[in-house]
mmCIF file of C-alpha atoms in Angstrom:
data_model
loop_
_atom_site.group_PDB
_atom_site.id
_atom_site.type_symbol
_atom_site.label_atom_id
_atom_site.label_comp_id
_atom_site.label_asym_id
_atom_site.label_seq_id
_atom_site.Cartn_x
_atom_site.Cartn_y
_atom_site.Cartn_z
ATOM 1 C CA MET A 23 118.824 185.453 -97.421
ATOM 2 C CA GLU A 24 117.555 186.378 -100.875
ATOM 3 C CA LEU A 25 114.453 184.256 -101.509
ATOM 4 C CA LEU A 26 113.226 185.815 -104.724
ATOM 5 C CA LYS A 27 114.252 188.381 -107.322
ATOM 6 C CA ILE A 28 111.976 189.182 -110.280
ATOM 7 C CA ASP A 29 111.274 192.154 -112.536
ATOM 8 C CA CYS A 30 108.456 194.516 -111.541
ATOM 9 C CA LEU A 31 107.632 197.516 -113.736
ATOM 10 C CA GLY A 32 111.224 197.998 -114.858
ATOM 11 C CA LYS A 33 112.861 197.511 -111.460
ATOM 12 C CA PRO A 34 113.997 194.381 -109.584
ATOM 13 C CA LEU A 35 111.600 193.192 -106.887
ATOM 14 C CA ARG A 36 113.660 191.397 -104.227
ATOM 15 C CA LEU A 37 112.343 189.373 -101.295
ATOM 16 C CA GLU A 38 114.681 188.795 -98.340
ATOM 17 C CA GLY A 39 113.779 186.408 -95.525
ATOM 18 C CA SER A 40 115.067 184.194 -92.731
ATOM 19 C CA LEU A 41 114.112 181.139 -90.712
ATOM 20 C CA ALA A 42 113.152 183.501 -87.889
ATOM 21 C CA GLY A 43 110.065 184.396 -89.941
ATOM 22 C CA TRP A 44 110.844 187.976 -90.973
ATOM 23 C CA GLN A 45 110.578 189.073 -94.582
ATOM 24 C CA GLN A 46 111.576 192.312 -96.319
ATOM 25 C CA LEU A 47 110.498 193.291 -99.818
ATOM 26 C CA TYR A 48 112.546 195.751 -101.891
ATOM 27 C CA TRP A 49 111.523 197.459 -105.124
ATOM 28 C CA GLY A 50 114.852 198.581 -106.514
ATOM 29 C CA ASP A 51 116.701 199.927 -103.478
ATOM 30 C CA ASP A 52 113.510 200.973 -101.650
ATOM 31 C CA LEU A 53 112.079 198.923 -98.791
ATOM 32 C CA VAL A 54 108.342 198.665 -99.567
ATOM 33 C CA SER A 55 107.014 195.940 -97.228
ATOM 34 C CA VAL A 56 108.056 194.168 -94.025
ATOM 35 C CA ILE A 57 106.749 191.104 -92.203
ATOM 36 C CA GLN A 58 108.124 190.838 -88.673
ATOM 37 C CA ALA A 59 109.700 187.697 -87.219
ATOM 38 C CA SER A 60 107.296 185.140 -85.793
ATOM 39 C CA PRO A 61 107.096 181.386 -85.105
ATOM 40 C CA ASP A 62 104.896 181.137 -88.210
ATOM 41 C CA ASN A 63 107.797 181.234 -90.672
ATOM 42 C CA GLU A 64 106.187 179.207 -93.468
ATOM 43 C CA GLY A 65 103.004 179.088 -95.503
ATOM 44 C CA LEU A 66 101.109 181.830 -97.307
ATOM 45 C CA LYS A 67 102.400 185.395 -97.020
ATOM 46 C CA SER A 68 101.324 188.540 -98.826
ATOM 47 C CA HIS A 69 103.168 191.818 -99.415
ATOM 48 C CA THR A 70 101.258 194.819 -100.748
ATOM 49 C CA PHE A 71 102.474 198.306 -101.624
ATOM 50 C CA GLU A 72 101.352 201.160 -103.847
ATOM 51 C CA LEU A 73 103.166 203.034 -106.599
ATOM 52 C CA ALA A 74 102.178 206.491 -107.790
ATOM 53 C CA THR A 75 102.579 207.156 -111.508
ATOM 54 C CA GLN A 76 102.074 210.294 -113.545
ATOM 55 C CA VAL A 77 100.560 210.074 -117.029
ATOM 56 C CA ALA A 78 99.457 212.599 -119.653
ATOM 57 C CA PRO A 79 95.698 212.246 -120.376
ATOM 58 C CA HIS A 80 94.148 212.379 -123.819
ATOM 59 C CA ALA A 81 93.683 215.862 -125.228
ATOM 60 C CA ALA A 82 90.515 217.519 -123.995
ATOM 61 C CA PRO A 83 87.837 218.396 -126.639
ATOM 62 C CA ARG A 84 88.331 221.767 -128.247
ATOM 63 C CA ALA A 85 85.761 224.390 -127.352
ATOM 64 C CA GLU A 86 84.294 226.469 -130.187
ATOM 65 C CA ASN A 87 84.444 229.775 -128.331
ATOM 66 C CA LEU A 88 88.181 229.516 -127.602
ATOM 67 C CA GLU A 89 90.630 231.298 -129.896
ATOM 68 C CA ASP A 90 93.508 228.921 -128.948
ATOM 69 C CA ASP A 91 93.347 225.757 -131.096
ATOM 70 C CA LYS A 92 95.739 223.777 -128.773
ATOM 71 C CA PRO A 93 94.105 221.088 -126.671
ATOM 72 C CA THR A 94 94.050 221.444 -122.929
ATOM 73 C CA GLU A 95 96.760 219.183 -121.476
ATOM 74 C CA GLY A 96 97.724 218.204 -117.922
ATOM 75 C CA ILE A 97 99.354 215.541 -115.763
ATOM 76 C CA VAL A 98 97.214 212.977 -113.962
ATOM 77 C CA THR A 99 98.538 210.981 -110.968
ATOM 78 C CA THR A 100 97.319 207.407 -110.655
ATOM 79 C CA THR A 101 97.990 204.739 -108.018
ATOM 80 C CA ILE A 102 98.987 201.163 -108.834
ATOM 81 C CA LYS A 103 98.601 198.450 -106.224
ATOM 82 C CA ILE A 104 101.329 195.788 -106.330
ATOM 83 C CA THR A 105 100.859 192.514 -104.442
ATOM 84 C CA LEU A 106 103.364 189.696 -104.040
ATOM 85 C CA GLU A 107 101.843 186.459 -102.776
ATOM 86 C CA THR A 108 104.169 183.663 -101.646
ATOM 87 C CA ASP A 109 103.760 180.137 -100.319
ATOM 88 C CA LEU A 110 107.025 179.222 -98.578
ATOM 89 C CA GLN A 111 108.340 175.883 -97.329
ATOM 90 C CA TRP A 112 111.810 175.823 -95.775
ATOM 91 C CA GLN A 113 112.744 172.114 -95.646
ATOM 92 C CA PRO A 114 112.943 171.132 -98.433
ATOM 93 C CA PHE A 115 112.990 174.691 -99.722
ATOM 94 C CA VAL A 116 110.194 175.589 -102.155
ATOM 95 C CA ILE A 117 108.622 178.985 -102.725
ATOM 96 C CA ASP A 118 105.665 179.520 -105.053
ATOM 97 C CA TYR A 119 104.913 183.122 -105.936
ATOM 98 C CA ARG A 120 102.435 185.331 -107.777
ATOM 99 C CA LEU A 121 102.930 188.988 -108.642
ATOM 100 C CA LEU A 122 99.750 191.016 -109.154
ATOM 101 C CA LYS A 123 99.170 194.506 -110.497
ATOM 102 C CA ASN A 124 95.769 195.867 -109.463
ATOM 103 C CA ASP A 125 94.594 192.279 -108.863
ATOM 104 C CA ASP A 126 95.787 191.125 -112.312
ATOM 105 C CA VAL A 127 98.520 188.451 -112.324
ATOM 106 C CA ILE A 128 101.697 189.748 -114.002
ATOM 107 C CA THR A 129 103.896 186.711 -113.396
ATOM 108 C CA SER A 130 104.093 183.572 -111.284
ATOM 109 C CA GLY A 131 106.517 180.745 -110.706
ATOM 110 C CA GLN A 132 108.411 178.548 -108.286
ATOM 111 C CA ARG A 133 111.940 178.481 -106.856
ATOM 112 C CA THR A 134 113.740 175.562 -105.211
ATOM 113 C CA THR A 135 117.089 174.867 -103.574
ATOM 114 C CA LYS A 136 118.773 174.548 -106.989
ATOM 115 C CA ASP A 137 117.744 178.122 -107.853
ATOM 116 C CA ILE A 138 119.131 179.429 -104.551
ATOM 117 C CA GLU A 139 122.443 177.628 -105.140
ATOM 118 C CA ARG A 140 122.900 179.223 -108.563
ATOM 119 C CA GLN A 141 121.882 182.767 -107.697
ATOM 120 C CA THR A 142 124.163 185.734 -107.099
ATOM 121 C CA PRO A 143 122.546 187.691 -104.252
ATOM 122 C CA THR A 144 122.324 191.459 -104.493
ATOM 123 C CA VAL A 145 125.163 193.125 -102.606
ATOM 124 C CA PRO A 146 124.413 196.552 -101.095
ATOM 125 C CA VAL A 147 126.506 199.382 -102.491
ATOM 126 C CA ALA A 148 129.349 200.026 -100.073
ATOM 127 C CA GLU A 149 129.900 203.545 -98.856
ATOM 128 C CA LYS A 150 133.037 205.245 -100.122
ATOM 129 C CA ARG A 151 135.687 205.418 -97.466
ATOM 130 C CA GLN A 152 138.472 207.892 -97.046
ATOM 131 C CA PHE A 153 142.049 206.865 -97.727
ATOM 132 C CA SER A 154 143.565 204.729 -95.012
ATOM 133 C CA VAL A 155 146.600 202.524 -94.590
ATOM 134 C CA VAL A 156 144.333 199.571 -93.730
ATOM 135 C CA GLY A 157 142.333 200.074 -96.921
ATOM 136 C CA LEU A 158 145.501 200.314 -98.978
ATOM 137 C CA ALA A 159 146.854 197.142 -97.394
ATOM 138 C CA SER A 160 143.562 195.359 -98.111
ATOM 139 C CA LEU A 161 143.704 196.449 -101.749
ATOM 140 C CA GLY A 162 147.306 195.296 -101.998
ATOM 141 C CA PHE A 163 146.414 191.896 -100.557
ATOM 142 C CA LYS A 164 143.584 191.479 -103.088
ATOM 143 C CA LEU A 165 145.972 192.303 -105.906
ATOM 144 C CA LEU A 166 148.514 189.849 -104.569
ATOM 145 C CA LYS A 167 145.923 187.089 -104.330
ATOM 146 C CA SER A 168 145.204 187.368 -108.027
ATOM 147 C CA ALA A 169 148.855 187.215 -109.066
ATOM 148 C CA LYS A 170 150.097 183.829 -110.235
ATOM 149 C CA VAL A 171 153.616 184.669 -109.116
ATOM 150 C CA ILE A 172 152.412 184.788 -105.510
ATOM 151 C CA LYS A 173 151.146 181.217 -105.793
ATOM 152 C CA ALA A 174 154.557 180.104 -107.024
ATOM 153 C CA LEU A 175 156.368 181.985 -104.250
ATOM 154 C CA LEU A 176 154.120 180.522 -101.561
ATOM 155 C CA ALA A 177 154.556 177.030 -103.005
ATOM 156 C CA GLY A 178 158.334 177.453 -103.029
ATOM 157 C CA ALA A 179 158.298 178.763 -99.470
ATOM 158 C CA SER A 180 156.180 175.771 -98.378
ATOM 159 C CA VAL A 181 158.580 173.285 -99.969
ATOM 160 C CA ALA A 182 161.522 175.019 -98.300
ATOM 161 C CA ALA A 183 159.793 175.132 -94.906
ATOM 162 C CA TYR A 184 158.762 171.467 -94.915
ATOM 163 C CA SER A 185 162.159 170.392 -96.279
ATOM 164 C CA TRP A 186 163.808 172.194 -93.366
ATOM 165 C CA LEU A 187 161.533 170.378 -90.888
ATOM 166 C CA PHE A 188 161.639 166.945 -92.523
ATOM 167 C CA SER A 189 163.254 166.146 -95.861
ATOM 168 C CA PHE A 190 162.888 167.303 -99.451
ATOM 169 C CA GLN A 191 161.169 164.059 -100.490
ATOM 170 C CA PHE A 192 158.720 164.250 -97.582
ATOM 171 C CA ALA A 193 158.079 167.929 -98.340
ATOM 172 C CA LEU A 194 157.106 167.116 -101.928
ATOM 173 C CA ALA A 195 154.814 164.322 -100.745
ATOM 174 C CA LEU A 196 153.164 166.628 -98.195
ATOM 175 C CA ILE A 197 152.663 169.332 -100.830
ATOM 176 C CA ALA A 198 151.046 166.738 -103.103
ATOM 177 C CA CYS A 199 148.656 165.766 -100.298
ATOM 178 C CA LEU A 200 147.731 169.391 -99.625
ATOM 179 C CA VAL A 201 147.191 170.200 -103.298
ATOM 180 C CA PHE A 202 145.021 167.121 -103.864
ATOM 181 C CA HIS A 203 142.965 167.982 -100.769
ATOM 182 C CA GLU A 204 142.424 171.577 -101.882
ATOM 183 C CA TYR A 205 141.643 170.425 -105.421
ATOM 184 C CA GLY A 206 138.660 168.598 -103.949
ATOM 185 C CA HIS A 207 137.357 171.933 -102.661
ATOM 186 C CA ILE A 208 137.971 173.542 -106.059
ATOM 187 C CA ARG A 209 136.040 170.813 -107.898
ATOM 188 C CA ALA A 210 133.082 171.255 -105.542
ATOM 189 C CA MET A 211 133.088 175.036 -106.069
ATOM 190 C CA LYS A 212 133.090 174.578 -109.834
ATOM 191 C CA TYR A 213 130.248 172.072 -109.542
ATOM 192 C CA PHE A 214 128.132 174.830 -108.023
ATOM 193 C CA GLY A 215 129.148 177.257 -110.759
ATOM 194 C CA MET A 216 131.412 179.347 -108.533
ATOM 195 C CA LYS A 217 134.436 181.144 -109.949
ATOM 196 C CA THR A 218 137.655 180.009 -108.265
ATOM 197 C CA LYS A 219 140.988 181.742 -107.784
ATOM 198 C CA GLY A 220 143.046 178.595 -107.376
ATOM 199 C CA ILE A 221 145.044 176.999 -104.574
ATOM 200 C CA TYR A 222 147.416 178.846 -102.251
ATOM 201 C CA LEU A 223 149.947 176.952 -100.133
ATOM 202 C CA ILE A 224 150.700 178.625 -96.801
ATOM 203 C CA PRO A 225 153.965 177.539 -95.091
ATOM 204 C CA PHE A 226 153.341 175.656 -91.809
ATOM 205 C CA MET A 227 149.572 176.206 -92.167
ATOM 206 C CA GLY A 228 148.541 173.972 -95.090
ATOM 207 C CA GLY A 229 146.600 175.114 -98.133
ATOM 208 C CA LEU A 230 143.699 177.320 -99.089
ATOM 209 C CA ALA A 231 141.220 177.128 -101.972
ATOM 210 C CA LEU A 232 139.814 180.559 -102.790
ATOM 211 C CA SER A 233 136.716 181.799 -104.560
ATOM 212 C CA ASP A 234 135.393 185.317 -105.126
ATOM 213 C CA GLU A 235 131.800 184.142 -104.722
ATOM 214 C CA LYS A 236 129.852 183.350 -101.566
ATOM 215 C CA ILE A 237 127.794 180.255 -100.878
ATOM 216 C CA ASN A 238 124.015 180.495 -100.505
ATOM 217 C CA THR A 239 123.067 177.170 -98.887
ATOM 218 C CA ARG A 240 124.193 174.841 -96.122
ATOM 219 C CA TRP A 241 124.384 172.046 -98.717
ATOM 220 C CA GLN A 242 127.016 174.007 -100.636
ATOM 221 C CA ASP A 243 128.934 174.499 -97.382
ATOM 222 C CA VAL A 244 128.841 170.764 -96.636
ATOM 223 C CA VAL A 245 129.823 169.591 -100.127
ATOM 224 C CA ILE A 246 132.630 172.137 -100.585
ATOM 225 C CA SER A 247 134.000 171.367 -97.113
ATOM 226 C CA ILE A 248 133.843 167.580 -97.264
ATOM 227 C CA MET A 249 135.153 167.197 -100.811
ATOM 228 C CA GLY A 250 138.662 168.128 -99.628
ATOM 229 C CA PRO A 251 138.882 165.229 -97.131
ATOM 230 C CA THR A 252 137.063 162.963 -99.614
ATOM 231 C CA PHE A 253 139.734 163.614 -102.232
ATOM 232 C CA GLY A 254 142.317 163.071 -99.495
ATOM 233 C CA LEU A 255 140.716 159.710 -98.679
ATOM 234 C CA LEU A 256 140.867 158.739 -102.355
ATOM 235 C CA MET A 257 144.565 159.601 -102.406
ATOM 236 C CA SER A 258 145.215 157.455 -99.319
ATOM 237 C CA LEU A 259 143.294 154.546 -100.854
ATOM 238 C CA ALA A 260 145.277 154.893 -104.099
ATOM 239 C CA SER A 261 148.533 154.918 -102.084
ATOM 240 C CA LEU A 262 147.351 151.861 -100.149
ATOM 241 C CA LEU A 263 146.706 150.037 -103.426
ATOM 242 C CA ALA A 264 150.127 151.088 -104.749
ATOM 243 C CA TYR A 265 151.717 149.743 -101.544
ATOM 244 C CA TRP A 266 149.959 146.388 -101.961
ATOM 245 C CA ILE A 267 151.154 146.146 -105.570
ATOM 246 C CA THR A 268 154.739 147.350 -105.158
ATOM 247 C CA GLY A 269 155.512 146.780 -101.483
ATOM 248 C CA ASN A 270 157.250 150.190 -101.449
ATOM 249 C CA ILE A 271 157.169 151.641 -97.932
ATOM 250 C CA PHE A 272 156.945 155.160 -99.392
ATOM 251 C CA PHE A 273 153.335 154.552 -100.458
ATOM 252 C CA ALA A 274 152.489 153.205 -97.012
ATOM 253 C CA GLY A 275 153.828 156.351 -95.364
ATOM 254 C CA LEU A 276 152.012 158.531 -97.876
ATOM 255 C CA ALA A 277 148.721 156.726 -97.222
ATOM 256 C CA THR A 278 148.837 156.900 -93.417
ATOM 257 C CA PHE A 279 150.191 160.446 -92.984
ATOM 258 C CA ASN A 280 147.792 161.776 -95.633
ATOM 259 C CA ALA A 281 144.963 160.057 -93.746
ATOM 260 C CA LEU A 282 146.060 161.788 -90.526
ATOM 261 C CA LEU A 283 146.191 165.167 -92.292
ATOM 262 C CA ASN A 284 142.660 164.806 -93.643
ATOM 263 C CA LEU A 285 141.323 163.397 -90.379
ATOM 264 C CA PHE A 286 142.439 166.524 -88.532
ATOM 265 C CA ASN A 287 140.689 168.612 -91.163
ATOM 266 C CA LEU A 288 137.472 166.794 -90.262
ATOM 267 C CA LEU A 289 137.625 167.765 -86.587
ATOM 268 C CA PRO A 290 134.489 169.783 -85.660
ATOM 269 C CA ILE A 291 136.432 172.969 -85.016
ATOM 270 C CA LEU A 292 136.053 176.106 -87.095
ATOM 271 C CA PRO A 293 137.554 177.010 -89.516
ATOM 272 C CA LEU A 294 138.444 173.369 -90.253
ATOM 273 C CA ASP A 295 136.329 171.441 -92.763
ATOM 274 C CA GLY A 296 134.716 169.348 -90.048
ATOM 275 C CA GLY A 297 133.591 172.474 -88.221
ATOM 276 C CA HIS A 298 131.781 173.732 -91.324
ATOM 277 C CA ILE A 299 130.168 170.332 -91.935
ATOM 278 C CA LEU A 300 128.842 169.723 -88.422
ATOM 279 C CA LYS A 301 127.787 173.351 -88.036
ATOM 280 C CA SER A 302 125.737 173.163 -91.237
ATOM 281 C CA ILE A 303 124.095 169.920 -90.097
ATOM 282 C CA SER A 304 123.301 171.067 -86.562
ATOM 283 C CA PHE A 305 122.197 174.569 -87.573
ATOM 284 C CA SER A 306 119.736 173.041 -90.045
ATOM 285 C CA MET A 307 117.940 171.261 -87.192
ATOM 286 C CA ASN A 308 115.199 173.637 -86.101
ATOM 287 C CA SER A 309 113.655 171.663 -83.257
ATOM 288 C CA ILE A 310 114.917 170.950 -79.754
ATOM 289 C CA MET A 311 114.993 167.285 -80.745
ATOM 290 C CA GLY A 312 117.497 168.222 -83.440
ATOM 291 C CA LEU A 313 119.757 169.837 -80.850
ATOM 292 C CA VAL A 314 119.375 166.811 -78.568
ATOM 293 C CA ALA A 315 120.339 164.523 -81.469
ATOM 294 C CA CYS A 316 123.401 166.669 -82.150
ATOM 295 C CA ILE A 317 124.487 166.497 -78.475
ATOM 296 C CA LEU A 318 123.928 162.739 -78.303
ATOM 297 C CA GLY A 319 125.887 162.234 -81.524
ATOM 298 C CA ALA A 320 128.784 164.292 -80.181
ATOM 299 C CA ALA A 321 128.714 162.401 -76.879
ATOM 300 C CA ALA A 322 128.767 159.068 -78.730
ATOM 301 C CA GLY A 323 131.748 160.255 -80.797
ATOM 302 C CA VAL A 324 133.652 161.292 -77.686
ATOM 303 C CA TYR A 325 132.850 157.983 -75.941
ATOM 304 C CA ILE A 326 133.955 155.892 -78.935
ATOM 305 C CA SER A 327 137.163 157.933 -79.284
ATOM 306 C CA TYR A 328 138.133 157.403 -75.653
ATOM 307 C CA SER A 329 137.098 153.725 -75.793
ATOM 308 C CA LEU A 330 139.499 153.212 -78.708
ATOM 309 C CA GLY A 331 142.223 155.074 -76.853
ATOM 310 C CA LEU A 332 142.115 158.075 -79.195
ATOM 311 C CA ALA A 333 142.328 160.650 -76.412
ATOM 312 C CA LEU A 334 143.351 163.621 -78.566
ATOM 313 C CA LEU A 335 140.596 162.971 -81.097
ATOM 314 C CA GLY A 336 137.990 162.659 -78.327
ATOM 315 C CA PHE A 337 139.116 165.852 -76.593
ATOM 316 C CA LEU A 338 139.029 167.937 -79.769
ATOM 317 C CA LEU A 339 135.671 166.433 -80.719
ATOM 318 C CA LEU A 340 134.295 167.469 -77.320
ATOM 319 C CA ILE A 341 135.580 171.059 -77.622
ATOM 320 C CA GLY A 342 134.383 171.476 -81.198
ATOM 321 C CA SER A 343 130.929 170.038 -80.525
ATOM 322 C CA ALA A 344 130.460 172.277 -77.485
ATOM 323 C CA GLU A 345 131.325 175.326 -79.606
ATOM 324 C CA ILE A 346 128.706 174.395 -82.204
ATOM 325 C CA VAL A 347 126.032 173.727 -79.555
ATOM 326 C CA PHE A 348 126.644 177.138 -77.941
ATOM 327 C CA GLU A 349 126.180 178.869 -81.308
ATOM 328 C CA TRP A 350 123.043 176.892 -82.170
ATOM 329 C CA LYS A 351 120.670 179.678 -81.045
ATOM 330 C CA THR A 352 122.034 182.017 -83.718
ATOM 331 C CA ARG A 353 121.142 179.696 -86.620
ATOM 332 C CA HIS A 354 118.095 181.775 -87.636
ATOM 333 C CA GLN A 355 120.321 184.780 -88.290
ATOM 334 C CA SER A 356 122.264 183.008 -91.020
ATOM 335 C CA HIS A 357 121.794 183.911 -94.684
ATOM 336 C CA LEU A 358 122.373 180.274 -95.693
ATOM 337 C CA LEU A 359 119.458 178.068 -96.741
ATOM 338 C CA PRO A 360 119.302 175.116 -94.285
ATOM 339 C CA LEU A 361 119.596 171.447 -95.163
ATOM 340 C CA ASP A 362 116.382 169.451 -95.396
ATOM 341 C CA ARG A 363 116.037 166.233 -93.402
ATOM 342 C CA TYR A 364 117.445 164.100 -96.226
ATOM 343 C CA GLY A 365 120.397 166.471 -96.590
ATOM 344 C CA GLN A 366 121.113 166.305 -92.854
ATOM 345 C CA ILE A 367 121.134 162.493 -92.808
ATOM 346 C CA PHE A 368 123.142 162.178 -96.025
ATOM 347 C CA SER A 369 125.737 164.719 -94.834
ATOM 348 C CA ALA A 370 126.103 163.019 -91.445
ATOM 349 C CA VAL A 371 126.561 159.569 -93.029
ATOM 350 C CA TRP A 372 129.070 160.961 -95.561
ATOM 351 C CA TYR A 373 131.024 162.612 -92.739
ATOM 352 C CA LEU A 374 131.050 159.537 -90.486
ATOM 353 C CA LEU A 375 132.041 157.172 -93.296
ATOM 354 C CA THR A 376 134.913 159.449 -94.317
ATOM 355 C CA VAL A 377 136.149 159.736 -90.724
ATOM 356 C CA GLY A 378 135.832 155.976 -90.213
ATOM 357 C CA ALA A 379 137.714 155.166 -93.428
ATOM 358 C CA LEU A 380 140.584 157.515 -92.549
ATOM 359 C CA ILE A 381 140.891 156.042 -89.038
ATOM 360 C CA GLY A 382 140.793 152.554 -90.568
ATOM 361 C CA ILE A 383 143.757 153.346 -92.847
ATOM 362 C CA ILE A 384 145.752 154.744 -89.917
ATOM 363 C CA TRP A 385 144.901 151.678 -87.795
ATOM 364 C CA TYR A 386 145.796 149.277 -90.597
ATOM 365 C CA PHE A 387 149.332 150.612 -91.019
ATOM 366 C CA ALA A 388 149.852 150.978 -87.254
ATOM 367 C CA ALA A 389 149.341 147.207 -86.971
ATOM 368 C CA SER A 390 152.134 146.545 -89.475
ATOM 369 C CA GLY A 391 154.788 146.756 -86.762
ATOM 370 C CA ASP A 392 156.673 149.620 -88.433
ATOM 371 C CA GLN A 393 157.446 152.296 -85.845
ATOM 372 C CA MET A 394 157.177 155.175 -88.313
ATOM 373 C CA LEU A 395 153.853 153.961 -89.732
ATOM 374 C CA ALA A 396 152.483 153.657 -86.187
ATOM 375 C CA LEU A 397 153.243 157.325 -85.445
ATOM 376 C CA PRO A 398 149.864 158.743 -86.701
ATOM 377 C CA LEU A 399 147.964 156.417 -84.340
ATOM 378 C CA GLU A 400 150.260 157.376 -81.448
ATOM 379 C CA ILE A 401 149.490 161.029 -82.155
ATOM 380 C CA LEU A 402 145.754 160.313 -81.949
ATOM 381 C CA LYS A 403 146.279 158.465 -78.650
ATOM 382 C CA SER A 404 148.327 161.269 -77.102
#
């Protein structure tokens, strides 16, 4: 990941690093210093490299016995030593730095998680490729994604598809649930200063919130992922309140089926929202105790699910958690800044409370005695 980017003698000086301990320093596009991976991935580090510069010296004194009055001129090559000193802490992320030129400090400063969240990392220049059908199709897809007419066509196709499966009224309600869910993702992206491309409804597959920019931290991944189900929970709570006030069964159905939709999105299976959330939490745990805590948490979730008779939920939780545990060894290769301990706890509590609230809404309406309102709970028990 890009840890630091500052100006150095007219060119950007960029420091890349990872939790594995390796660091690479670039001056412009040139790699000038490398620190290999090691268990000592924090603390004081120093990168030093030399730059050769050519300068014209002052005119030499004119000799009296020379006929030519022009001063003697030449080019002198000098060497400049550049040193970047850093003091790095990963959790919570803080990096203090000093840039020296021949032992004189040019600049110094500090970067934190907030700076990493707001940065736009340098993207290597892609090599030009020859014409291909795949490349043309990719370009066409990018153009289609930016066209507003495509959003309208996909929305119309979704309404038609869901109306064919259920009814027109139910299709509109389902579309509203999907849009509100995806709007939660959009709001989170905008909070982090990311440019968004809007919401795309995909028939039979749900919705998709798109952005042209990439995330830089695990915290961004958690917030963007969980804000969709959080907005979904708010919609279910609003529908529950409307049902209490009006007694209209439509609001009851909207509340419970929307809760089921968002609960499935929180399953710990990639690319669902829950998969991103639990992966970010578990991959931010760097010790074996962190992995053990993740396994115990997953086991407790599976046990509770089966104890409550939610067989499907327990099975999917087991599969998703196993997938995340198997990938845990690759966490150091990620370009995303990990969560600190507070971020891990806060994210886990936020996730569990959201899951619990959604299950509570489903359970509440299942106890009403209405066969249709009990369907979401029956699905979870299947």
